[in-house]
């Protein structure tokens, strides 16, 4: 019991733990330990971000995907899904609406869709940059070559999100078909960092086959990569995947991991994810109170939102609709925070806003 509190203190002071310590901490966690952890997490969150929550407008550009990940609803084997691909003009229109709402970061996310050529993507990135000079562009389009990442960066992309999904090799093979490898995933992440992107990684909490041993690898890999952002959310089964009948991840463990990430890397950009908001109506508020400092409302056209179904019952109306910035802001205010109209960059320097 005492040991868990000591491990939390150690993580806060030294910003890393050994594998066995991670495992002990995760196995021995308790509601009391979580309370202790979240208090520390909020202290660091307040130190670097005050009560401001950064926003990113998420544009789900395409649900075509050449991959067949066993957990994902838009995997290529899902024949019952109606596929769509937004045209440049539609994406530009999402940005226009988003800008008026207050978004200063646009996240262009999609499956690995071969029909989006390098030229088309570079053209899109520079068009958005030309129209919205004060905005950041985040790409989340999967695994690409070094050259393609570089070209997109030179076209104006600022950030890239690519979750590693799991840092344990055999677990990686349980979640993915043989043509995908953890080595290439990691290669991509190190390439992105080397090129100069603000880089985000992350993983699902409670994916099939995940135990504290795997999570220890995830935390150690994150320490090694030193990303600027980490997106974590509960695994939520999707009915048209091989994992349809697997149990989902829990709010409790997701929140505990958010708290650990905040005290391990206090300046991290840490979203309270859509998946967390999907399995608990108060999920995002709880995420913020555990240390998260980013929300990513959906800016995709209403007509396609249902089709970007990574998992069952993914929220796509209500607060998830970017139109309800005000409502989301209200909810944040109820817990003592507010949405920021800002690019919300990673801060290398220490800036205390309180
Ligand atoms: N449950 C939760 N998250 C999922 N993702 C994909 N499928 C699921 C699922 N069934 C996450 C992956 C991916 C991100 C875009 O969505 O971690 O990186």
Short mmCIF file of C-alpha atoms and ligand atoms in Angstrom, two decimals:
data_model
loop_
_atom_site.label_atom_id
_atom_site.label_comp_id
_atom_site.label_asym_id
_atom_site.label_seq_id
_atom_site.Cartn_x
_atom_site.Cartn_y
_atom_site.Cartn_z
CA UNK A 1 0.00 0.00 0.00
CA UNK A 2 2.66 2.49 1.14
CA UNK A 3 4.79 1.29 -1.76
CA UNK A 4 2.32 2.61 -4.35
CA UNK A 5 2.51 6.12 -2.92
CA UNK A 6 6.29 5.91 -2.89
CA UNK A 7 6.31 4.88 -6.54
CA UNK A 8 4.08 7.82 -7.45
CA UNK A 9 6.45 10.14 -5.58
CA UNK A 10 9.42 8.59 -7.33
CA UNK A 11 7.86 8.99 -10.76
CA UNK A 12 7.12 12.63 -10.00
CA UNK A 13 10.64 13.32 -8.81
CA UNK A 14 12.70 11.27 -11.24
CA UNK A 15 10.31 11.21 -14.22
CA UNK A 16 10.93 7.56 -14.89
CA UNK A 17 10.52 4.14 -13.35
CA UNK A 18 12.03 0.73 -14.00
CA UNK A 19 9.91 -1.98 -15.66
CA UNK A 20 9.24 -3.82 -12.40
CA UNK A 21 8.23 -0.58 -10.71
CA UNK A 22 5.74 0.24 -13.47
CA UNK A 23 4.24 -3.22 -13.13
CA UNK A 24 4.01 -2.95 -9.34
CA UNK A 25 2.43 0.49 -9.58
CA UNK A 26 -0.18 -0.58 -12.11
CA UNK A 27 -1.02 -3.80 -10.30
CA UNK A 28 -1.20 -2.16 -6.89
CA UNK A 29 -3.24 0.91 -7.81
CA UNK A 30 -6.28 1.80 -5.71
CA UNK A 31 -8.87 4.59 -5.54
CA UNK A 32 -6.81 6.26 -2.79
CA UNK A 33 -3.65 6.10 -4.88
CA UNK A 34 -5.56 7.52 -7.85
CA UNK A 35 -6.76 10.46 -5.77
CA UNK A 36 -3.20 11.12 -4.63
CA UNK A 37 -1.94 10.87 -8.21
CA UNK A 38 -4.60 13.15 -9.74
CA UNK A 39 -3.85 15.87 -7.23
CA UNK A 40 -0.22 15.86 -8.30
CA UNK A 41 -1.23 15.67 -11.97
CA UNK A 42 -3.44 18.75 -11.63
CA UNK A 43 -0.67 20.63 -9.88
CA UNK A 44 1.62 20.16 -12.92
CA UNK A 45 -1.18 20.75 -15.40
CA UNK A 46 -2.01 24.06 -13.67
CA UNK A 47 1.66 25.04 -13.52
CA UNK A 48 2.15 24.77 -17.26
CA UNK A 49 -1.32 25.40 -18.68
CA UNK A 50 -3.25 27.23 -15.97
CA UNK A 51 -6.94 26.44 -16.34
CA UNK A 52 -6.79 26.52 -20.15
CA UNK A 53 -7.82 23.55 -22.24
CA UNK A 54 -6.45 23.48 -25.77
CA UNK A 55 -8.77 22.58 -28.62
CA UNK A 56 -8.13 20.90 -31.94
CA UNK A 57 -10.72 20.58 -34.69
CA UNK A 58 -10.70 17.02 -35.96
CA UNK A 59 -11.44 16.53 -39.65
CA UNK A 60 -11.90 12.90 -40.59
CA UNK A 61 -10.83 13.12 -44.22
CA UNK A 62 -11.20 9.55 -45.44
CA UNK A 63 -12.35 6.23 -44.06
CA UNK A 64 -10.69 4.20 -46.81
CA UNK A 65 -7.86 2.20 -45.30
CA UNK A 66 -5.49 -0.32 -46.78
CA UNK A 67 -4.76 -1.81 -43.37
CA UNK A 68 -6.63 -4.51 -41.53
CA UNK A 69 -5.97 -3.88 -37.83
CA UNK A 70 -8.02 -6.32 -35.79
CA UNK A 71 -9.49 -3.68 -33.48
CA UNK A 72 -10.46 -0.98 -35.93
CA UNK A 73 -13.89 -0.41 -37.43
CA UNK A 74 -12.55 1.11 -40.65
CA UNK A 75 -10.25 -1.86 -41.41
CA UNK A 76 -10.31 -2.88 -45.04
CA UNK A 77 -12.14 -6.16 -44.33
CA UNK A 78 -15.18 -4.33 -43.01
CA UNK A 79 -17.36 -4.65 -46.10
CA UNK A 80 -20.47 -3.24 -44.45
CA UNK A 81 -18.98 0.22 -44.13
CA UNK A 82 -19.85 2.89 -46.64
CA UNK A 83 -16.57 4.48 -47.62
CA UNK A 84 -16.05 8.20 -48.24
CA UNK A 85 -13.23 10.54 -49.08
CA UNK A 86 -13.51 14.31 -48.62
CA UNK A 87 -12.41 16.56 -51.47
CA UNK A 88 -10.05 19.46 -50.91
CA UNK A 89 -12.92 21.97 -51.05
CA UNK A 90 -14.87 20.08 -48.38
CA UNK A 91 -11.84 20.01 -46.08
CA UNK A 92 -11.26 23.72 -46.66
CA UNK A 93 -14.88 24.35 -45.76
CA UNK A 94 -14.45 22.44 -42.47
CA UNK A 95 -11.47 24.67 -41.67
CA UNK A 96 -13.46 27.80 -42.45
CA UNK A 97 -16.25 26.77 -40.10
CA UNK A 98 -13.73 25.70 -37.49
CA UNK A 99 -11.78 28.92 -37.64
CA UNK A 100 -14.95 30.92 -37.01
CA UNK A 101 -15.71 28.75 -34.00
CA UNK A 102 -12.30 29.43 -32.46
CA UNK A 103 -10.16 26.50 -33.58
CA UNK A 104 -6.51 27.32 -34.32
CA UNK A 105 -5.39 23.74 -34.93
CA UNK A 106 -6.82 21.47 -37.59
CA UNK A 107 -6.17 17.77 -37.36
CA UNK A 108 -6.47 16.01 -40.70
CA UNK A 109 -7.00 12.37 -39.87
CA UNK A 110 -7.77 9.43 -42.08
CA UNK A 111 -7.23 5.81 -42.85
CA UNK A 112 -4.22 4.91 -44.97
CA UNK A 113 -5.89 5.83 -48.24
CA UNK A 114 -3.72 5.39 -51.33
CA UNK A 115 -5.94 7.76 -53.30
CA UNK A 116 -4.61 10.72 -51.33
CA UNK A 117 -1.45 11.34 -53.30
CA UNK A 118 1.56 13.13 -51.88
CA UNK A 119 0.98 16.00 -54.26
CA UNK A 120 -2.66 16.35 -53.29
CA UNK A 121 -1.80 16.32 -49.57
CA UNK A 122 1.02 18.82 -49.92
CA UNK A 123 -1.27 21.05 -51.94
CA UNK A 124 -3.97 20.76 -49.26
CA UNK A 125 -1.56 21.55 -46.43
CA UNK A 126 -0.17 24.62 -48.14
CA UNK A 127 -3.65 25.84 -49.10
CA UNK A 128 -4.78 25.65 -45.47
CA UNK A 129 -1.59 27.37 -44.33
CA UNK A 130 -2.10 30.16 -46.87
CA UNK A 131 -5.66 30.77 -45.72
CA UNK A 132 -5.03 30.46 -41.97
CA UNK A 133 -1.55 31.66 -41.18
CA UNK A 134 -2.17 31.66 -37.45
CA UNK A 135 -3.23 28.01 -37.37
CA UNK A 136 -1.33 24.79 -36.82
CA UNK A 137 -1.89 21.75 -39.01
CA UNK A 138 -1.69 18.30 -37.52
CA UNK A 139 -1.64 15.27 -39.78
CA UNK A 140 -2.74 11.79 -38.74
CA UNK A 141 -2.56 9.67 -41.85
CA UNK A 142 -0.61 6.64 -40.73
CA UNK A 143 2.71 5.17 -41.77
CA UNK A 144 4.51 6.92 -44.63
CA UNK A 145 8.08 7.08 -45.88
CA UNK A 146 10.63 9.54 -44.50
CA UNK A 147 10.48 11.42 -47.81
CA UNK A 148 6.72 11.81 -47.66
CA UNK A 149 6.80 12.99 -44.06
CA UNK A 150 9.51 15.47 -44.99
CA UNK A 151 7.58 16.79 -48.01
CA UNK A 152 4.47 17.34 -45.90
CA UNK A 153 6.49 19.11 -43.23
CA UNK A 154 8.03 21.38 -45.84
CA UNK A 155 4.54 22.06 -47.20
CA UNK A 156 3.63 23.45 -43.78
CA UNK A 157 2.42 20.63 -41.53
CA UNK A 158 3.39 21.31 -37.91
CA UNK A 159 2.45 18.16 -36.06
CA UNK A 160 1.83 14.47 -36.66
CA UNK A 161 -0.14 11.95 -34.64
CA UNK A 162 0.68 8.27 -34.92
CA UNK A 163 -0.15 6.09 -31.95
CA UNK A 164 2.30 3.26 -31.46
CA UNK A 165 -0.72 1.21 -30.24
CA UNK A 166 1.45 -1.09 -28.08
CA UNK A 167 5.20 -1.13 -27.50
CA UNK A 168 5.31 -4.88 -26.83
CA UNK A 169 6.27 -6.78 -29.99
CA UNK A 170 4.20 -9.89 -29.42
CA UNK A 171 1.21 -7.83 -28.32
CA UNK A 172 1.64 -5.75 -31.48
CA UNK A 173 1.33 -8.94 -33.53
CA UNK A 174 -1.83 -9.90 -31.67
CA UNK A 175 -3.49 -6.61 -32.64
CA UNK A 176 -2.25 -6.34 -36.23
CA UNK A 177 -1.95 -8.49 -39.35
CA UNK A 178 1.54 -9.78 -40.24
CA UNK A 179 2.28 -7.08 -42.82
CA UNK A 180 2.36 -4.44 -40.06
CA UNK A 181 5.29 -4.25 -37.69
CA UNK A 182 6.16 -2.45 -34.50
CA UNK A 183 9.62 -1.76 -35.91
CA UNK A 184 8.21 0.25 -38.81
CA UNK A 185 5.81 2.03 -36.50
CA UNK A 186 8.71 3.11 -34.32
CA UNK A 187 10.79 4.05 -37.37
CA UNK A 188 7.97 6.38 -38.44
CA UNK A 189 7.81 8.01 -35.01
CA UNK A 190 11.54 8.65 -34.82
CA UNK A 191 11.50 9.97 -38.40
CA UNK A 192 8.72 12.39 -37.51
CA UNK A 193 10.62 13.67 -34.52
CA UNK A 194 13.85 14.02 -36.46
CA UNK A 195 12.13 15.99 -39.20
CA UNK A 196 10.89 18.45 -36.61
CA UNK A 197 7.22 17.66 -36.22
CA UNK A 198 5.61 18.09 -32.83
CA UNK A 199 4.98 14.38 -32.57
CA UNK A 200 2.18 12.51 -30.88
CA UNK A 201 2.00 8.85 -30.06
CA UNK A 202 -0.28 6.80 -27.82
CA UNK A 203 -2.12 3.56 -27.27
CA UNK A 204 -5.47 2.04 -26.45
CA UNK A 205 -6.17 1.15 -22.85
CA UNK A 206 -7.52 -2.35 -22.30
CA UNK A 207 -6.89 -3.71 -25.79
CA UNK A 208 -7.12 -7.51 -25.98
CA UNK A 209 -4.01 -9.11 -24.50
CA UNK A 210 -2.90 -5.99 -22.63
CA UNK A 211 -1.78 -6.43 -19.02
CA UNK A 212 0.39 -4.28 -16.73
CA UNK A 213 3.46 -5.85 -18.39
CA UNK A 214 2.47 -4.39 -21.76
CA UNK A 215 1.57 -1.02 -20.27
CA UNK A 216 4.99 -0.89 -18.62
CA UNK A 217 6.52 -1.23 -22.11
CA UNK A 218 4.26 1.58 -23.36
CA UNK A 219 5.33 3.92 -20.59
CA UNK A 220 9.00 3.08 -21.12
CA UNK A 221 8.72 3.56 -24.87
CA UNK A 222 7.08 6.96 -24.37
CA UNK A 223 9.91 7.93 -22.04
CA UNK A 224 12.40 6.91 -24.74
CA UNK A 225 10.64 8.62 -27.66
CA UNK A 226 9.94 11.84 -25.76
CA UNK A 227 6.88 12.77 -27.80
CA UNK A 228 5.12 16.12 -27.47
CA UNK A 229 1.68 14.54 -27.29
CA UNK A 230 0.25 11.25 -26.09
CA UNK A 231 -3.27 10.16 -27.00
CA UNK A 232 -4.73 7.37 -24.93
CA UNK A 233 -8.30 6.16 -24.80
CA UNK A 234 -10.09 2.99 -23.84
CA UNK A 235 -10.35 0.19 -26.38
CA UNK A 236 -14.01 -0.02 -27.42
CA UNK A 237 -15.04 -3.13 -29.39
CA UNK A 238 -16.44 -2.71 -32.89
CA UNK A 239 -19.03 -5.27 -34.00
CA UNK A 240 -17.53 -5.81 -37.47
CA UNK A 241 -14.03 -6.74 -36.26
CA UNK A 242 -12.38 -9.91 -34.93
CA UNK A 243 -12.44 -8.28 -31.49
CA UNK A 244 -16.21 -7.74 -31.49
CA UNK A 245 -16.72 -9.84 -28.36
CA UNK A 246 -13.69 -8.72 -26.42
CA UNK A 247 -14.22 -6.61 -23.31
CA UNK A 248 -13.51 -2.89 -23.59
CA UNK A 249 -11.04 -0.82 -21.59
CA UNK A 250 -12.11 0.98 -18.42
CA UNK A 251 -12.45 4.62 -17.49
CA UNK A 252 -10.63 3.91 -14.24
CA UNK A 253 -7.44 2.60 -15.84
CA UNK A 254 -7.47 5.25 -18.57
CA UNK A 255 -7.65 8.01 -15.97
CA UNK A 256 -4.89 6.46 -13.88
CA UNK A 257 -2.61 6.31 -16.94
CA UNK A 258 -3.43 9.93 -17.85
CA UNK A 259 -2.35 10.95 -14.35
CA UNK A 260 0.88 8.94 -14.64
CA UNK A 261 1.69 10.49 -18.01
CA UNK A 262 1.13 13.99 -16.64
CA UNK A 263 3.52 13.55 -13.73
CA UNK A 264 6.08 11.67 -15.84
CA UNK A 265 6.17 14.39 -18.52
CA UNK A 266 4.51 17.50 -17.06
CA UNK A 267 4.48 19.56 -20.30
CA UNK A 268 2.90 16.83 -22.41
CA UNK A 269 -0.09 17.64 -24.57
CA UNK A 270 -2.58 15.11 -23.31
CA UNK A 271 -6.05 14.85 -24.84
CA UNK A 272 -9.15 13.71 -23.03
CA UNK A 273 -10.13 11.52 -25.98
CA UNK A 274 -13.37 10.89 -27.80
CA UNK A 275 -13.21 7.22 -26.78
CA UNK A 276 -13.15 8.26 -23.12
CA UNK A 277 -16.14 10.54 -23.75
CA UNK A 278 -17.88 7.67 -25.52
CA UNK A 279 -17.78 5.17 -22.66
CA UNK A 280 -18.63 7.75 -19.99
CA UNK A 281 -20.73 10.88 -20.50
CA UNK A 282 -18.44 12.66 -18.01
CA UNK A 283 -15.35 11.02 -19.48
CA UNK A 284 -13.68 14.12 -20.82
CA UNK A 285 -14.25 16.09 -17.63
CA UNK A 286 -12.79 13.22 -15.63
CA UNK A 287 -9.87 13.11 -18.07
CA UNK A 288 -9.14 16.79 -17.51
CA UNK A 289 -9.30 16.31 -13.75
CA UNK A 290 -6.80 13.46 -14.08
CA UNK A 291 -4.34 15.68 -15.96
CA UNK A 292 -5.48 15.95 -19.60
CA UNK A 293 -5.26 19.41 -21.20
CA UNK A 294 -6.56 18.99 -24.76
CA UNK A 295 -9.94 18.23 -26.33
CA UNK A 296 -10.46 17.39 -29.99
CA UNK A 297 -14.04 18.02 -31.06
CA UNK A 298 -15.21 16.73 -34.41
CA UNK A 299 -15.26 19.20 -37.30
CA UNK A 300 -16.08 16.69 -40.04
CA UNK A 301 -19.17 17.31 -42.15
CA UNK A 302 -22.22 15.89 -40.33
CA UNK A 303 -22.98 13.64 -43.33
CA UNK A 304 -19.80 11.57 -42.90
CA UNK A 305 -19.42 11.49 -39.13
CA UNK A 306 -21.24 8.22 -38.61
CA UNK A 307 -19.06 6.56 -41.22
CA UNK A 308 -15.81 7.24 -39.42
CA UNK A 309 -16.72 4.53 -36.98
CA UNK A 310 -13.50 3.32 -35.39
CA UNK A 311 -15.53 1.62 -32.65
CA UNK A 312 -19.18 1.12 -31.73
CA UNK A 313 -21.29 4.07 -30.56
CA UNK A 314 -18.53 6.61 -31.18
CA UNK A 315 -19.98 9.95 -30.15
CA UNK A 316 -20.57 12.22 -33.09
CA UNK A 317 -23.32 14.61 -32.04
CA UNK A 318 -23.90 16.74 -28.99
CA UNK A 319 -20.68 18.07 -27.53
CA UNK A 320 -18.66 16.18 -30.04
CA UNK A 321 -20.10 18.41 -32.72
CA UNK A 322 -17.76 21.36 -32.96
CA UNK A 323 -20.82 23.57 -33.24
CA UNK A 324 -21.25 23.17 -29.54
CA UNK A 325 -17.97 24.88 -28.58
CA UNK A 326 -20.02 26.92 -26.17
CA UNK A 327 -21.59 23.91 -24.56
CA UNK A 328 -18.24 22.17 -24.18
CA UNK A 329 -16.81 25.38 -22.77
CA UNK A 330 -19.68 25.43 -20.24
CA UNK A 331 -18.85 21.90 -19.20
CA UNK A 332 -15.20 22.81 -18.77
CA UNK A 333 -16.16 25.89 -16.75
CA UNK A 334 -18.21 23.71 -14.41
CA UNK A 335 -14.99 21.97 -13.40
CA UNK A 336 -12.94 25.16 -13.25
CA UNK A 337 -11.35 25.18 -16.74
CA UNK A 338 -12.02 26.93 -20.03
CA UNK A 339 -11.32 26.39 -23.71
CA UNK A 340 -8.44 28.40 -25.19
CA UNK A 341 -8.55 30.08 -28.61
CA UNK A 342 -4.92 29.27 -29.40
CA UNK A 343 -2.71 27.01 -31.49
CA UNK A 344 -1.80 25.27 -28.27
CA UNK A 345 1.78 24.46 -29.17
CA UNK A 346 4.11 22.37 -27.07
CA UNK A 347 6.06 24.73 -24.85
CA UNK A 348 9.78 24.12 -24.60
CA UNK A 349 10.15 27.01 -22.16
CA UNK A 350 8.63 27.15 -18.75
CA UNK A 351 5.60 29.38 -18.87
CA UNK A 352 3.43 29.71 -15.86
CA UNK A 353 0.10 31.26 -16.72
CA UNK A 354 -1.22 31.35 -13.17
N1 LIG B 1 -11.33 1.36 -29.80
C1 LIG B 1 -10.64 2.44 -29.38
N2 LIG B 1 -9.77 3.10 -30.14
C2 LIG B 1 -9.59 2.67 -31.40
N3 LIG B 1 -8.79 3.09 -32.37
C3 LIG B 1 -8.97 2.32 -33.46
N4 LIG B 1 -9.87 1.38 -33.20
C4 LIG B 1 -10.28 1.56 -31.92
C5 LIG B 1 -11.18 0.89 -31.05
N5 LIG B 1 -11.87 -0.18 -31.46
C6 LIG B 1 -7.81 4.17 -32.17
C7 LIG B 1 -6.40 3.70 -32.54
C8 LIG B 1 -5.99 4.68 -33.63
C9 LIG B 1 -6.90 5.86 -33.38
C10 LIG B 1 -7.13 6.75 -34.54
O1 LIG B 1 -8.11 5.27 -32.98
O2 LIG B 1 -5.55 3.81 -31.41
O3 LIG B 1 -4.64 5.04 -33.57
#
